[in-house]
PDB file of C-alpha atoms in Angstrom:
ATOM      1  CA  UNK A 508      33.244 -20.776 183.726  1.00 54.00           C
ATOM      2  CA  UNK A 509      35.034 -17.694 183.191  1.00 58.00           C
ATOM      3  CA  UNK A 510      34.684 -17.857 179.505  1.00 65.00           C
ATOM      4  CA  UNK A 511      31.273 -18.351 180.005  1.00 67.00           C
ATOM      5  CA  UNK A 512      31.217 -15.396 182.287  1.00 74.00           C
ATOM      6  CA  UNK A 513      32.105 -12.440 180.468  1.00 80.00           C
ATOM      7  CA  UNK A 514      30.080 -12.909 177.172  1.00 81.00           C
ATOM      8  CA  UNK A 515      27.587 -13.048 179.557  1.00 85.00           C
ATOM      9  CA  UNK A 516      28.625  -9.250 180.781  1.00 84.00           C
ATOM     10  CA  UNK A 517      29.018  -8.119 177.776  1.00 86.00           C
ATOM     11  CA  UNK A 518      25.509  -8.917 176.337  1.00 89.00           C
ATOM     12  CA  UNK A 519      23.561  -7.684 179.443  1.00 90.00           C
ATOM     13  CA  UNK A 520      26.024  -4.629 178.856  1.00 89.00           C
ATOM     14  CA  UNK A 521      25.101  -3.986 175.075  1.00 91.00           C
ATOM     15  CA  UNK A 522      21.338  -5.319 176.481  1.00 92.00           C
ATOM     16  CA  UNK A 523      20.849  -2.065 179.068  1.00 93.00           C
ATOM     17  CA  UNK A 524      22.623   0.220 176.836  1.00 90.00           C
ATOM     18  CA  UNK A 525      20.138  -0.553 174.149  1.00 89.00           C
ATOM     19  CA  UNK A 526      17.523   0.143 176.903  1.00 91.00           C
ATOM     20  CA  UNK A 527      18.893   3.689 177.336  1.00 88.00           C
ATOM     21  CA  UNK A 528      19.521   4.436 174.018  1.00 89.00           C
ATOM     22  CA  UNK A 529      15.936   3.396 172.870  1.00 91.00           C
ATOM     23  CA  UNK A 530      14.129   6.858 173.548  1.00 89.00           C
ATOM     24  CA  UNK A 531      16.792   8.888 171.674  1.00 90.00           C
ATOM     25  CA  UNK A 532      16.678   6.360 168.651  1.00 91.00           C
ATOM     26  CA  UNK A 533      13.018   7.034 168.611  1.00 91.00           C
ATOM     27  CA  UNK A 534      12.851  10.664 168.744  1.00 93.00           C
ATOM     28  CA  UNK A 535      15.421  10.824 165.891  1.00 92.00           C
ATOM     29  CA  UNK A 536      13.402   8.016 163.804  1.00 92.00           C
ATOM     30  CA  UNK A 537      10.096   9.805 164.528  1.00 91.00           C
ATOM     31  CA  UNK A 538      11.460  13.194 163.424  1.00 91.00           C
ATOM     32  CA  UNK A 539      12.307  12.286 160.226  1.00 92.00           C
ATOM     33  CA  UNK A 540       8.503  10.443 159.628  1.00 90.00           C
ATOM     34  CA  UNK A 541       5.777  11.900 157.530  1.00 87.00           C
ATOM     35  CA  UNK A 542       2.107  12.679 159.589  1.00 84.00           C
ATOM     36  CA  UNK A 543       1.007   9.780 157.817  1.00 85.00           C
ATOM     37  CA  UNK A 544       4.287   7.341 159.058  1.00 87.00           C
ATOM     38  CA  UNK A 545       3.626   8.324 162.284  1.00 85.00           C
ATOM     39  CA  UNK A 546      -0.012   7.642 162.387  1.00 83.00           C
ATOM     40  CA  UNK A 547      -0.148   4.458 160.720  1.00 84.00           C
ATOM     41  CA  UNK A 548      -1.650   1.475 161.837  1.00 80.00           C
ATOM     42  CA  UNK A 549       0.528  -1.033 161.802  1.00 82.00           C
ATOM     43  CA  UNK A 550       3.282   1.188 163.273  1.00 80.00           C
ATOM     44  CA  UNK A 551       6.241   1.825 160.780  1.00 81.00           C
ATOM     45  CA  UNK A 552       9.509   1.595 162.848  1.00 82.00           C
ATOM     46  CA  UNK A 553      11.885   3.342 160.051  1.00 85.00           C
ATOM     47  CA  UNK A 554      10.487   6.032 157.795  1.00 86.00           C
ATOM     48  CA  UNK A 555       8.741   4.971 154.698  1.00 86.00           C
ATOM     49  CA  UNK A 556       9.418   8.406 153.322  1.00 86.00           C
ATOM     50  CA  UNK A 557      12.337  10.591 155.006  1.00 88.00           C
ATOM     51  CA  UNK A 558      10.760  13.986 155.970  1.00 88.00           C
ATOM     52  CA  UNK A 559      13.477  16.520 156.956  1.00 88.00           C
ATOM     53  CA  UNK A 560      10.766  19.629 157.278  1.00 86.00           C
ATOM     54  CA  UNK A 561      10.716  19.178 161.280  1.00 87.00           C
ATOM     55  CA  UNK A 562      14.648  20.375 161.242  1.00 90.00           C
ATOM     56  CA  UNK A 563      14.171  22.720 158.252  1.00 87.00           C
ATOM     57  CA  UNK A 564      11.471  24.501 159.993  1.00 86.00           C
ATOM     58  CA  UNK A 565      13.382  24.783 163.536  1.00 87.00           C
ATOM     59  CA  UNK A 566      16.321  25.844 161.819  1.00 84.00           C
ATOM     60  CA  UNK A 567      14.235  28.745 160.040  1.00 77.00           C
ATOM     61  CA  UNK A 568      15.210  27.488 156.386  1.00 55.00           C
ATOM     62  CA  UNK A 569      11.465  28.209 155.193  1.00 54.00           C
ATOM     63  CA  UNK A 570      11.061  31.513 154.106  1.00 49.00           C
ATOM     64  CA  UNK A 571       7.306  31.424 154.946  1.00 50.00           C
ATOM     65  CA  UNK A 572       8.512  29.816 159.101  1.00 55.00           C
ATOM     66  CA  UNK A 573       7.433  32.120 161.553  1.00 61.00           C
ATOM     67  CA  UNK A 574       8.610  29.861 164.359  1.00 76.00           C
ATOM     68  CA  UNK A 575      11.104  31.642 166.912  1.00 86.00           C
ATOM     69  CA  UNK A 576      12.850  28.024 167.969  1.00 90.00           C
ATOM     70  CA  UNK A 577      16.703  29.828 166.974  1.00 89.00           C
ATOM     71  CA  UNK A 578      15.916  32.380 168.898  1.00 91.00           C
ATOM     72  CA  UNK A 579      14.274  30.146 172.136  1.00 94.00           C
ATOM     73  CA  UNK A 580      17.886  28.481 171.379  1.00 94.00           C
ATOM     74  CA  UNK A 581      19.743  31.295 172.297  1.00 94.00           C
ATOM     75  CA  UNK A 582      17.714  32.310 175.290  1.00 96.00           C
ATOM     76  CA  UNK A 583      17.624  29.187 176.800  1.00 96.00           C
ATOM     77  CA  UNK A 584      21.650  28.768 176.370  1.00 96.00           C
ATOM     78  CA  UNK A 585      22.001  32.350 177.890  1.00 96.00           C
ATOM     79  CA  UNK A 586      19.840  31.763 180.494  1.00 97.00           C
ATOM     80  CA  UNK A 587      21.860  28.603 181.539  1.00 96.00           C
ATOM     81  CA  UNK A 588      25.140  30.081 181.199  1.00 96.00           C
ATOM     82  CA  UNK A 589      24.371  33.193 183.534  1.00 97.00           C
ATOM     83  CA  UNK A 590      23.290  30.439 185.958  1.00 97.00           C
ATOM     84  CA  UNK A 591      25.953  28.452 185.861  1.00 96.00           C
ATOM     85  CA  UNK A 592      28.951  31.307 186.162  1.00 96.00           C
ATOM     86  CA  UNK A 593      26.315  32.906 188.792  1.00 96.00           C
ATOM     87  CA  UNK A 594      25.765  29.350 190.617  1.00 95.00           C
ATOM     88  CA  UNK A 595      29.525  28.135 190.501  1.00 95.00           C
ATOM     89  CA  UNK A 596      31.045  31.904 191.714  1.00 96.00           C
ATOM     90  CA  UNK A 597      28.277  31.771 195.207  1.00 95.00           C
ATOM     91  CA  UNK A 598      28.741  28.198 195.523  1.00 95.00           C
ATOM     92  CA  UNK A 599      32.416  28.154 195.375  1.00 95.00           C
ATOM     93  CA  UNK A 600      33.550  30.472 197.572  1.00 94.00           C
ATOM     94  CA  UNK A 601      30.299  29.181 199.931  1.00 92.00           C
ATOM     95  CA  UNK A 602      31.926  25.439 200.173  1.00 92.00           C
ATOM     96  CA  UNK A 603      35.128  26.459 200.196  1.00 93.00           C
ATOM     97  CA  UNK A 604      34.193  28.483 203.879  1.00 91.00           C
ATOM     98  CA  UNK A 605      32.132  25.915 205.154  1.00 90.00           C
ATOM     99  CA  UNK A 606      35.168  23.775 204.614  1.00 90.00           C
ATOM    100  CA  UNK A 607      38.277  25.606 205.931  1.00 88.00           C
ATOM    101  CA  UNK A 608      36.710  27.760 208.149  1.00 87.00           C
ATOM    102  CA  UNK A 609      35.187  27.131 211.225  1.00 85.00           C
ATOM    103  CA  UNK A 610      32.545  29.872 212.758  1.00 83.00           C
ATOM    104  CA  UNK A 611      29.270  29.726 214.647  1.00 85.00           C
ATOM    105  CA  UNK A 612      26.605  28.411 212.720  1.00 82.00           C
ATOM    106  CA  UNK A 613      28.126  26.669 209.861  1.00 81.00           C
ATOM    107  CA  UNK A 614      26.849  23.727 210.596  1.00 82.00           C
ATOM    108  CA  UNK A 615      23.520  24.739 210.543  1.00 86.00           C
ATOM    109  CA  UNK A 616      24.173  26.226 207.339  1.00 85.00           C
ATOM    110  CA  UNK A 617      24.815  22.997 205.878  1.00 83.00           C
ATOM    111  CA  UNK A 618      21.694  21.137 207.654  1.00 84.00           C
ATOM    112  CA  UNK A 619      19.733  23.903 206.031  1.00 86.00           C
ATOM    113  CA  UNK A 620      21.174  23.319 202.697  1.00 84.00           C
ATOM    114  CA  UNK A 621      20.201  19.838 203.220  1.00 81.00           C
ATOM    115  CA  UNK A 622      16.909  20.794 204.004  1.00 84.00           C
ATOM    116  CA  UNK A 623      16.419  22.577 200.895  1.00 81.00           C
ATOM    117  CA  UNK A 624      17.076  19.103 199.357  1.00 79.00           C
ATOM    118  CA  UNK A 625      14.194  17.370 200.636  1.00 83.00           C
ATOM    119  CA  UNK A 626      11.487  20.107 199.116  1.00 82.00           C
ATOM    120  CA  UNK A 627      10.264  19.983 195.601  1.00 84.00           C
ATOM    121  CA  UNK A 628      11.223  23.174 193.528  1.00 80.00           C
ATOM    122  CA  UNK A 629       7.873  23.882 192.740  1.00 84.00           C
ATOM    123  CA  UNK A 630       7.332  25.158 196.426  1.00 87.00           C
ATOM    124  CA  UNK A 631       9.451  28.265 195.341  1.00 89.00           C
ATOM    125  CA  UNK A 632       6.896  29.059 192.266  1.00 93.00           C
ATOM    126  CA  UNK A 633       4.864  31.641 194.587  1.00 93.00           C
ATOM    127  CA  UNK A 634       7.102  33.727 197.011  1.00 93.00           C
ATOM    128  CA  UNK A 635       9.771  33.820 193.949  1.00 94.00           C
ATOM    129  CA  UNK A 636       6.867  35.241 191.567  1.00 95.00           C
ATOM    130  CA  UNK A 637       5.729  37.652 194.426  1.00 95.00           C
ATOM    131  CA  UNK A 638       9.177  39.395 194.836  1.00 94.00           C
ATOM    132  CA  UNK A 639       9.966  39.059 191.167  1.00 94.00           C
ATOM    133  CA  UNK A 640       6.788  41.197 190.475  1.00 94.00           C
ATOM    134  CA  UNK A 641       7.538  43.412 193.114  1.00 95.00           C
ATOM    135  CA  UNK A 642      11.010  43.810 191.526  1.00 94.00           C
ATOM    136  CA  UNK A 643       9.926  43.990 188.050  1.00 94.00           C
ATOM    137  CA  UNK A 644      11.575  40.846 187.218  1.00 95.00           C
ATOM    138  CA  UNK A 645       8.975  38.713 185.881  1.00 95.00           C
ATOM    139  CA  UNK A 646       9.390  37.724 182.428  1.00 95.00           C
ATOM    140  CA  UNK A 647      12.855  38.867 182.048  1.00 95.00           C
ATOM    141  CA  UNK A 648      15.801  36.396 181.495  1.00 96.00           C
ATOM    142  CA  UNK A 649      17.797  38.247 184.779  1.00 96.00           C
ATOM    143  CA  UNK A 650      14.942  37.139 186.769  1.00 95.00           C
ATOM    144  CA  UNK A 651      14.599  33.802 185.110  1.00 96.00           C
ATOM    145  CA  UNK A 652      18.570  32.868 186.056  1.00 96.00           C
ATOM    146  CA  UNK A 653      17.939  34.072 189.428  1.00 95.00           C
ATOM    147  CA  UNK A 654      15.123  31.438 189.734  1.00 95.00           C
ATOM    148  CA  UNK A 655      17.609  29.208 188.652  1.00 95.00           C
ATOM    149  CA  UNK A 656      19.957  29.940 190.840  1.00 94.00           C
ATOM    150  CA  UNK A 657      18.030  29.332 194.116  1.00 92.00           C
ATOM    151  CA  UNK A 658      17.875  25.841 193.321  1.00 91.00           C
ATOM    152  CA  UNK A 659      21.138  24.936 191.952  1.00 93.00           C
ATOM    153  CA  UNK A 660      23.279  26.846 194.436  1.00 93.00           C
ATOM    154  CA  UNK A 661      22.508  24.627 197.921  1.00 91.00           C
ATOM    155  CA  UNK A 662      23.361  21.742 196.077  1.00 90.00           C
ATOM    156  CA  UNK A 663      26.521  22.651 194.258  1.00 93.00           C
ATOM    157  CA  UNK A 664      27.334  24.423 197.578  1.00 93.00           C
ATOM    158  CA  UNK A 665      26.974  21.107 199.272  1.00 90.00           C
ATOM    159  CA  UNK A 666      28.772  19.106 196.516  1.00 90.00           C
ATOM    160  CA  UNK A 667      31.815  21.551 196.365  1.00 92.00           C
ATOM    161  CA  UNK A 668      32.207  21.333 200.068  1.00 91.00           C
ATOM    162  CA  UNK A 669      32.380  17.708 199.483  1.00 88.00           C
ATOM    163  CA  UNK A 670      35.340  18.036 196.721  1.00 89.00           C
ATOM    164  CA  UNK A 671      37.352  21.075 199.265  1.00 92.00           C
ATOM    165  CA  UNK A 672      36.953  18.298 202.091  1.00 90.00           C
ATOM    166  CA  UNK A 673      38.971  16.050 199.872  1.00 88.00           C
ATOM    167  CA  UNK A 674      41.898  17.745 199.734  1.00 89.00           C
ATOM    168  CA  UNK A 675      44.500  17.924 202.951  1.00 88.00           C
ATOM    169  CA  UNK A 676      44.086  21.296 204.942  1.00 88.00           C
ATOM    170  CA  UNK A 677      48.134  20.903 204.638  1.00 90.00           C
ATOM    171  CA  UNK A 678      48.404  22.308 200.937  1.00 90.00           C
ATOM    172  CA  UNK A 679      46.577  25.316 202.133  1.00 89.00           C
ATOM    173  CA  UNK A 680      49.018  26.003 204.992  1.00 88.00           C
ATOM    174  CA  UNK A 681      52.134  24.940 202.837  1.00 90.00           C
ATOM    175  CA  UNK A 682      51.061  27.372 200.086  1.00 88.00           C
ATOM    176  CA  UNK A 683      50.209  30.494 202.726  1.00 88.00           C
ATOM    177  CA  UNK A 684      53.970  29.498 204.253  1.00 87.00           C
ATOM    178  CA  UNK A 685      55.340  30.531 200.725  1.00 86.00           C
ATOM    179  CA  UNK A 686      53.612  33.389 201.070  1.00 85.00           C
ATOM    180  CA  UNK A 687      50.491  32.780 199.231  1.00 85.00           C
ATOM    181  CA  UNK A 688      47.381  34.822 200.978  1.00 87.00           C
ATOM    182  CA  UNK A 689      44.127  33.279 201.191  1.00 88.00           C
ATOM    183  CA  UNK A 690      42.585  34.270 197.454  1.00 91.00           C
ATOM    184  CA  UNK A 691      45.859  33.354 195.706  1.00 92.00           C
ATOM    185  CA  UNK A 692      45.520  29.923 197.500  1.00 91.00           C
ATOM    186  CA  UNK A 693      42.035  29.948 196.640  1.00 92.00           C
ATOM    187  CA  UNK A 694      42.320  30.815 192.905  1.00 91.00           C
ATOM    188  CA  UNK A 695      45.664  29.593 192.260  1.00 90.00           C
ATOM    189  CA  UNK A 696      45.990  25.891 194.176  1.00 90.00           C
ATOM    190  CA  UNK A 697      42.482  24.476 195.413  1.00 92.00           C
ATOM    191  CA  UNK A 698      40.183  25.235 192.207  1.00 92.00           C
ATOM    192  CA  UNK A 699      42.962  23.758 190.036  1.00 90.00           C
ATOM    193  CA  UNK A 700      42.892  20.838 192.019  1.00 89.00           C
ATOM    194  CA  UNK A 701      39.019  20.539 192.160  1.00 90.00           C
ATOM    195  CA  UNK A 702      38.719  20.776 188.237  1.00 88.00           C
ATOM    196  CA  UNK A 703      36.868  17.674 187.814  1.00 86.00           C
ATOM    197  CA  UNK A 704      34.309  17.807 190.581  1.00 88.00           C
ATOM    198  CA  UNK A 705      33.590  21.855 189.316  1.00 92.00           C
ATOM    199  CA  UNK A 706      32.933  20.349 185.897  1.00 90.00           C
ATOM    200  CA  UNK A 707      30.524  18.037 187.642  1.00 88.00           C
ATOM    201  CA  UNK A 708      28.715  20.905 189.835  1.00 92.00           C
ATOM    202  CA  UNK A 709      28.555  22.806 186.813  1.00 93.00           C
ATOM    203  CA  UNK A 710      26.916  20.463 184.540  1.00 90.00           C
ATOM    204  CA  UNK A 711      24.166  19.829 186.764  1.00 88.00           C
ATOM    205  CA  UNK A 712      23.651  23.620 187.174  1.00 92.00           C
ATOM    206  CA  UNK A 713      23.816  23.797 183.604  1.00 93.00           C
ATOM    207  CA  UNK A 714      21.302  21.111 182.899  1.00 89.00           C
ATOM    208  CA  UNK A 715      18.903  22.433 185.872  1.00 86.00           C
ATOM    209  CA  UNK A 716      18.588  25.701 183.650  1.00 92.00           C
ATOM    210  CA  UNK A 717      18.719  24.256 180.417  1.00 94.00           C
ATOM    211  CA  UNK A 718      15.929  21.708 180.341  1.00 91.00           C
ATOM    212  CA  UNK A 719      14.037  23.434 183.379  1.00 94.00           C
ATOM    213  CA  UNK A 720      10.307  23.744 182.476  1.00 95.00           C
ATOM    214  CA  UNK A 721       8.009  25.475 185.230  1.00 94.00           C
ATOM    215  CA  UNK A 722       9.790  27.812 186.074  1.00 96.00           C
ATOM    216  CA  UNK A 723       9.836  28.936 182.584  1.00 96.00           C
ATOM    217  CA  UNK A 724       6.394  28.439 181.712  1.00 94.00           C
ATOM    218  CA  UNK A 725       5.402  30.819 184.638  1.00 95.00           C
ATOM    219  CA  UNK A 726       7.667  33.964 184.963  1.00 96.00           C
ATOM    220  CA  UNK A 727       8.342  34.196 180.780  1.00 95.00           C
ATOM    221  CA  UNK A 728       4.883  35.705 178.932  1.00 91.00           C
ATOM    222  CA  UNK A 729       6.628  36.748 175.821  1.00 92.00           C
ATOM    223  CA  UNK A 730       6.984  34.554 172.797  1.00 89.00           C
ATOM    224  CA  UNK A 731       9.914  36.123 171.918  1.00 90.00           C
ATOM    225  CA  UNK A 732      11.780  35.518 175.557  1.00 93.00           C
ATOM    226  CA  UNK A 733      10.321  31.261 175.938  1.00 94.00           C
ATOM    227  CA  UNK A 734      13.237  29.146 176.615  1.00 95.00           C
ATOM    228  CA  UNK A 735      13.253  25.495 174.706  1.00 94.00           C
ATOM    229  CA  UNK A 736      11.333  23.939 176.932  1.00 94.00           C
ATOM    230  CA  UNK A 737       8.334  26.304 176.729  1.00 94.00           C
ATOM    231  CA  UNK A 738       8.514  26.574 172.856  1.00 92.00           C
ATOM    232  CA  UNK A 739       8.741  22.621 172.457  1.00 92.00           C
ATOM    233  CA  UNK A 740       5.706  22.559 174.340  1.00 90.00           C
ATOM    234  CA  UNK A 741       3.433  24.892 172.486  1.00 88.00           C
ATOM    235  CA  UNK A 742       3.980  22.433 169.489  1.00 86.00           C
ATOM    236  CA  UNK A 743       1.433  20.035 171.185  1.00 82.00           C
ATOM    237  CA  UNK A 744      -1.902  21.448 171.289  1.00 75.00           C
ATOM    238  CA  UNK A 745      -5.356  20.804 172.479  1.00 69.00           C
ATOM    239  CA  UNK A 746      -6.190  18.403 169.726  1.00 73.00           C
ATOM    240  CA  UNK A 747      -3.620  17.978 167.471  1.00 78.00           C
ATOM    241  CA  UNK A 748       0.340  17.558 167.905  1.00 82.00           C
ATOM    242  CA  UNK A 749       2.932  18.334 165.693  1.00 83.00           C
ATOM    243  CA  UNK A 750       5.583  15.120 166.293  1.00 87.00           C
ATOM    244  CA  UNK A 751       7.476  15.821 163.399  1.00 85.00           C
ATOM    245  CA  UNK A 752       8.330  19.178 165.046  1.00 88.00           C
ATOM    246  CA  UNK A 753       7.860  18.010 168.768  1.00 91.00           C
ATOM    247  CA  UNK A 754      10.744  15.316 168.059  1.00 92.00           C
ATOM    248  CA  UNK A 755      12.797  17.719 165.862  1.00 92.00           C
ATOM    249  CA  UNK A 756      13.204  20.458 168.192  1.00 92.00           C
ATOM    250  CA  UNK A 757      13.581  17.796 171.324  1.00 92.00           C
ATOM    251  CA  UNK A 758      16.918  16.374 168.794  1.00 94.00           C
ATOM    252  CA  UNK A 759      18.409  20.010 168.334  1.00 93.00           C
ATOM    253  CA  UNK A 760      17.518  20.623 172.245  1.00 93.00           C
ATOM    254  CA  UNK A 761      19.310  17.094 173.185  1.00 92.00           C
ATOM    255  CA  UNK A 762      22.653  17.420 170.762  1.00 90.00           C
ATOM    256  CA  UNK A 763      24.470  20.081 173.208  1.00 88.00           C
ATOM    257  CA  UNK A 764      24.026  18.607 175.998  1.00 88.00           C
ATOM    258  CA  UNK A 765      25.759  15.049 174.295  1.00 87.00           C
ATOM    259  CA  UNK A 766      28.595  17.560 172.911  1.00 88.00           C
ATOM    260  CA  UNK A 767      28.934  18.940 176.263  1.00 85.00           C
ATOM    261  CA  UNK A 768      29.156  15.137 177.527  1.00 83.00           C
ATOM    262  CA  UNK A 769      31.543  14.043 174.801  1.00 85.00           C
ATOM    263  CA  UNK A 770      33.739  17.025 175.228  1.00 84.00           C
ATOM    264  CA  UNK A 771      33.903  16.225 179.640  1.00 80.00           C
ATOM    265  CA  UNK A 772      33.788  12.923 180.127  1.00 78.00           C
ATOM    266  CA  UNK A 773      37.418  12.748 180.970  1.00 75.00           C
ATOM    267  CA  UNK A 774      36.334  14.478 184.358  1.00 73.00           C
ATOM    268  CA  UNK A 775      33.138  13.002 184.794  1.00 70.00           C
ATOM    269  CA  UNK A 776      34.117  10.108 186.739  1.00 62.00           C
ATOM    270  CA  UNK A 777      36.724  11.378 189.170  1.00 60.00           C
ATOM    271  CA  UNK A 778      34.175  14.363 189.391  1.00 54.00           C
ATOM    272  CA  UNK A 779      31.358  12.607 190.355  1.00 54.00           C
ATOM    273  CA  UNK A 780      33.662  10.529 193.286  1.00 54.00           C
ATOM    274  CA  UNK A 781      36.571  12.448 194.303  1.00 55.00           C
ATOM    275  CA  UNK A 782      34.110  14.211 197.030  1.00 49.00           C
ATOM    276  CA  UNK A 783      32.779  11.092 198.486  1.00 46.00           C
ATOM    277  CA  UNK A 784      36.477   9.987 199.581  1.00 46.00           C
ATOM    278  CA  UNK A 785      38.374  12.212 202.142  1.00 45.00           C
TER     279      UNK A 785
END
């Protein structure tokens, strides 16, 4: 029976992560298709012709391109970086109070963070556009990260707490014994020992940024300052869509974040449990 069993495991294993893979395969196949490959009737799985112009034209290798995708590229990964180092500094030293320190109203603090968690994003679209315009923020990048930022910091906030929880209160009172104030502990002891949930918090603050699309679409007016996720979208208009570039520039949007996956995984696993055990 238990040879039986884990061939079993194995193909319901390779099974689901066929499943998963599927929609990446695709977009990779269907970039590389002619218009005519990817209208044809019967369908044509692989590409009857490999058609690279989707990539050249992203990458700006046409002299005659006037697309802007390089430079969506590097807006969107500035954007997400500002977030991230802006969401990880607030939400840092916030979880590390609400964890050591006990004053009046920290608990409500965290039941309001929670609170935060049950609304949909898009209820911030209005009151952040009304004090961006009366800050002369909209459609600039600074105003776009601060977007950002309201909805990634509660949550990392709340998900750091969860990692400073998990370590003993007794390091921090061992280390301040030695002599170590409060931001040497801080910086020194408890962040090195948090590394793997931090490179879980910031992940999903840099993913929030980075494929974020309404917020985007509604503060940024200039071509010039779209993230990825606006520019990708202007490739599909009214009547007619451009897969070959849709699915080209989705592939060149989706490669960091796998690098960024590759490159982590070590902590993604500890990260993603060492705040659910005290």
């Amino acid at each position: 029976m238990k040879s039986l069993k884990q061939p079993i495991v194995y193909l319901c294993a390779i099974l689901i992560s066929l499943f998963a893979v599927s929609p990446f395969l695709w977009m990779i196949l269907t970039s590389l298709k002619t218009q005519g490959d990817i209208y044809s009737s019967p369908l044509n799985y692989l590409p009857t012709k490999w058609n690279t112009g989707g990539y050249k034209a992203m990458l700006n290798v046409h002299a005659d391109s006037n697309l802007n995708f390089m430079n969506w590229f590097w807006n969107t990964t500035i954007v997400s970086v500002l977030t991230t180092v802006f969401s990880m500094i607030i939400s840092a030293l916030g979880g590390y109070s609400m964890s050591r320190f006990r004053y009046r109203g920290r608990m409500t603090i965290g039941y309001l963070i929670l609170l935060t968690q049950m609304l949909p994003g898009s209820l911030l679209i209005i009151p952040l556009y009304i004090i961006m315009k009366d800050y002369h923020l909209l459609n600039t990048h600074i105003g776009l990260v601060i977007a950002y930022a309201t909805v990634a910091i509660p949550f990392c906030t709340w998900m750091l707490k969860g990692y400073f929880d998990s370590i003993s209160l007794s390091i921090d009172e061992a280390a301040m014994m030695d002599g170590a104030g409060r931001w040497m502990t801080f910086l020194r002891i408890i962040l090195p020992l948090t590394l793997p949930g931090l490179v879980v918090t910031a992940i999903f603050s840099f993913l929030t940024s980075w494929n974020e699309f309404l917020f985007a679409q509604t503060f940024l007016s200039d071509y010039d300052k779209w993230t990825l996720s606006v520019g990708i979208s202007s490739f599909q208009g009214q009547y007619v869509v451009n897969w070959d570039y849709l699915m080209a520039g989705s592939v060149i949007t989706t490669v960091p974040i796998v690098i960024a996956f590759w490159l982590l995984q070590k902590y993604l696993v500890s990260g993603m449990t060492a705040g659910a055990v005290k």
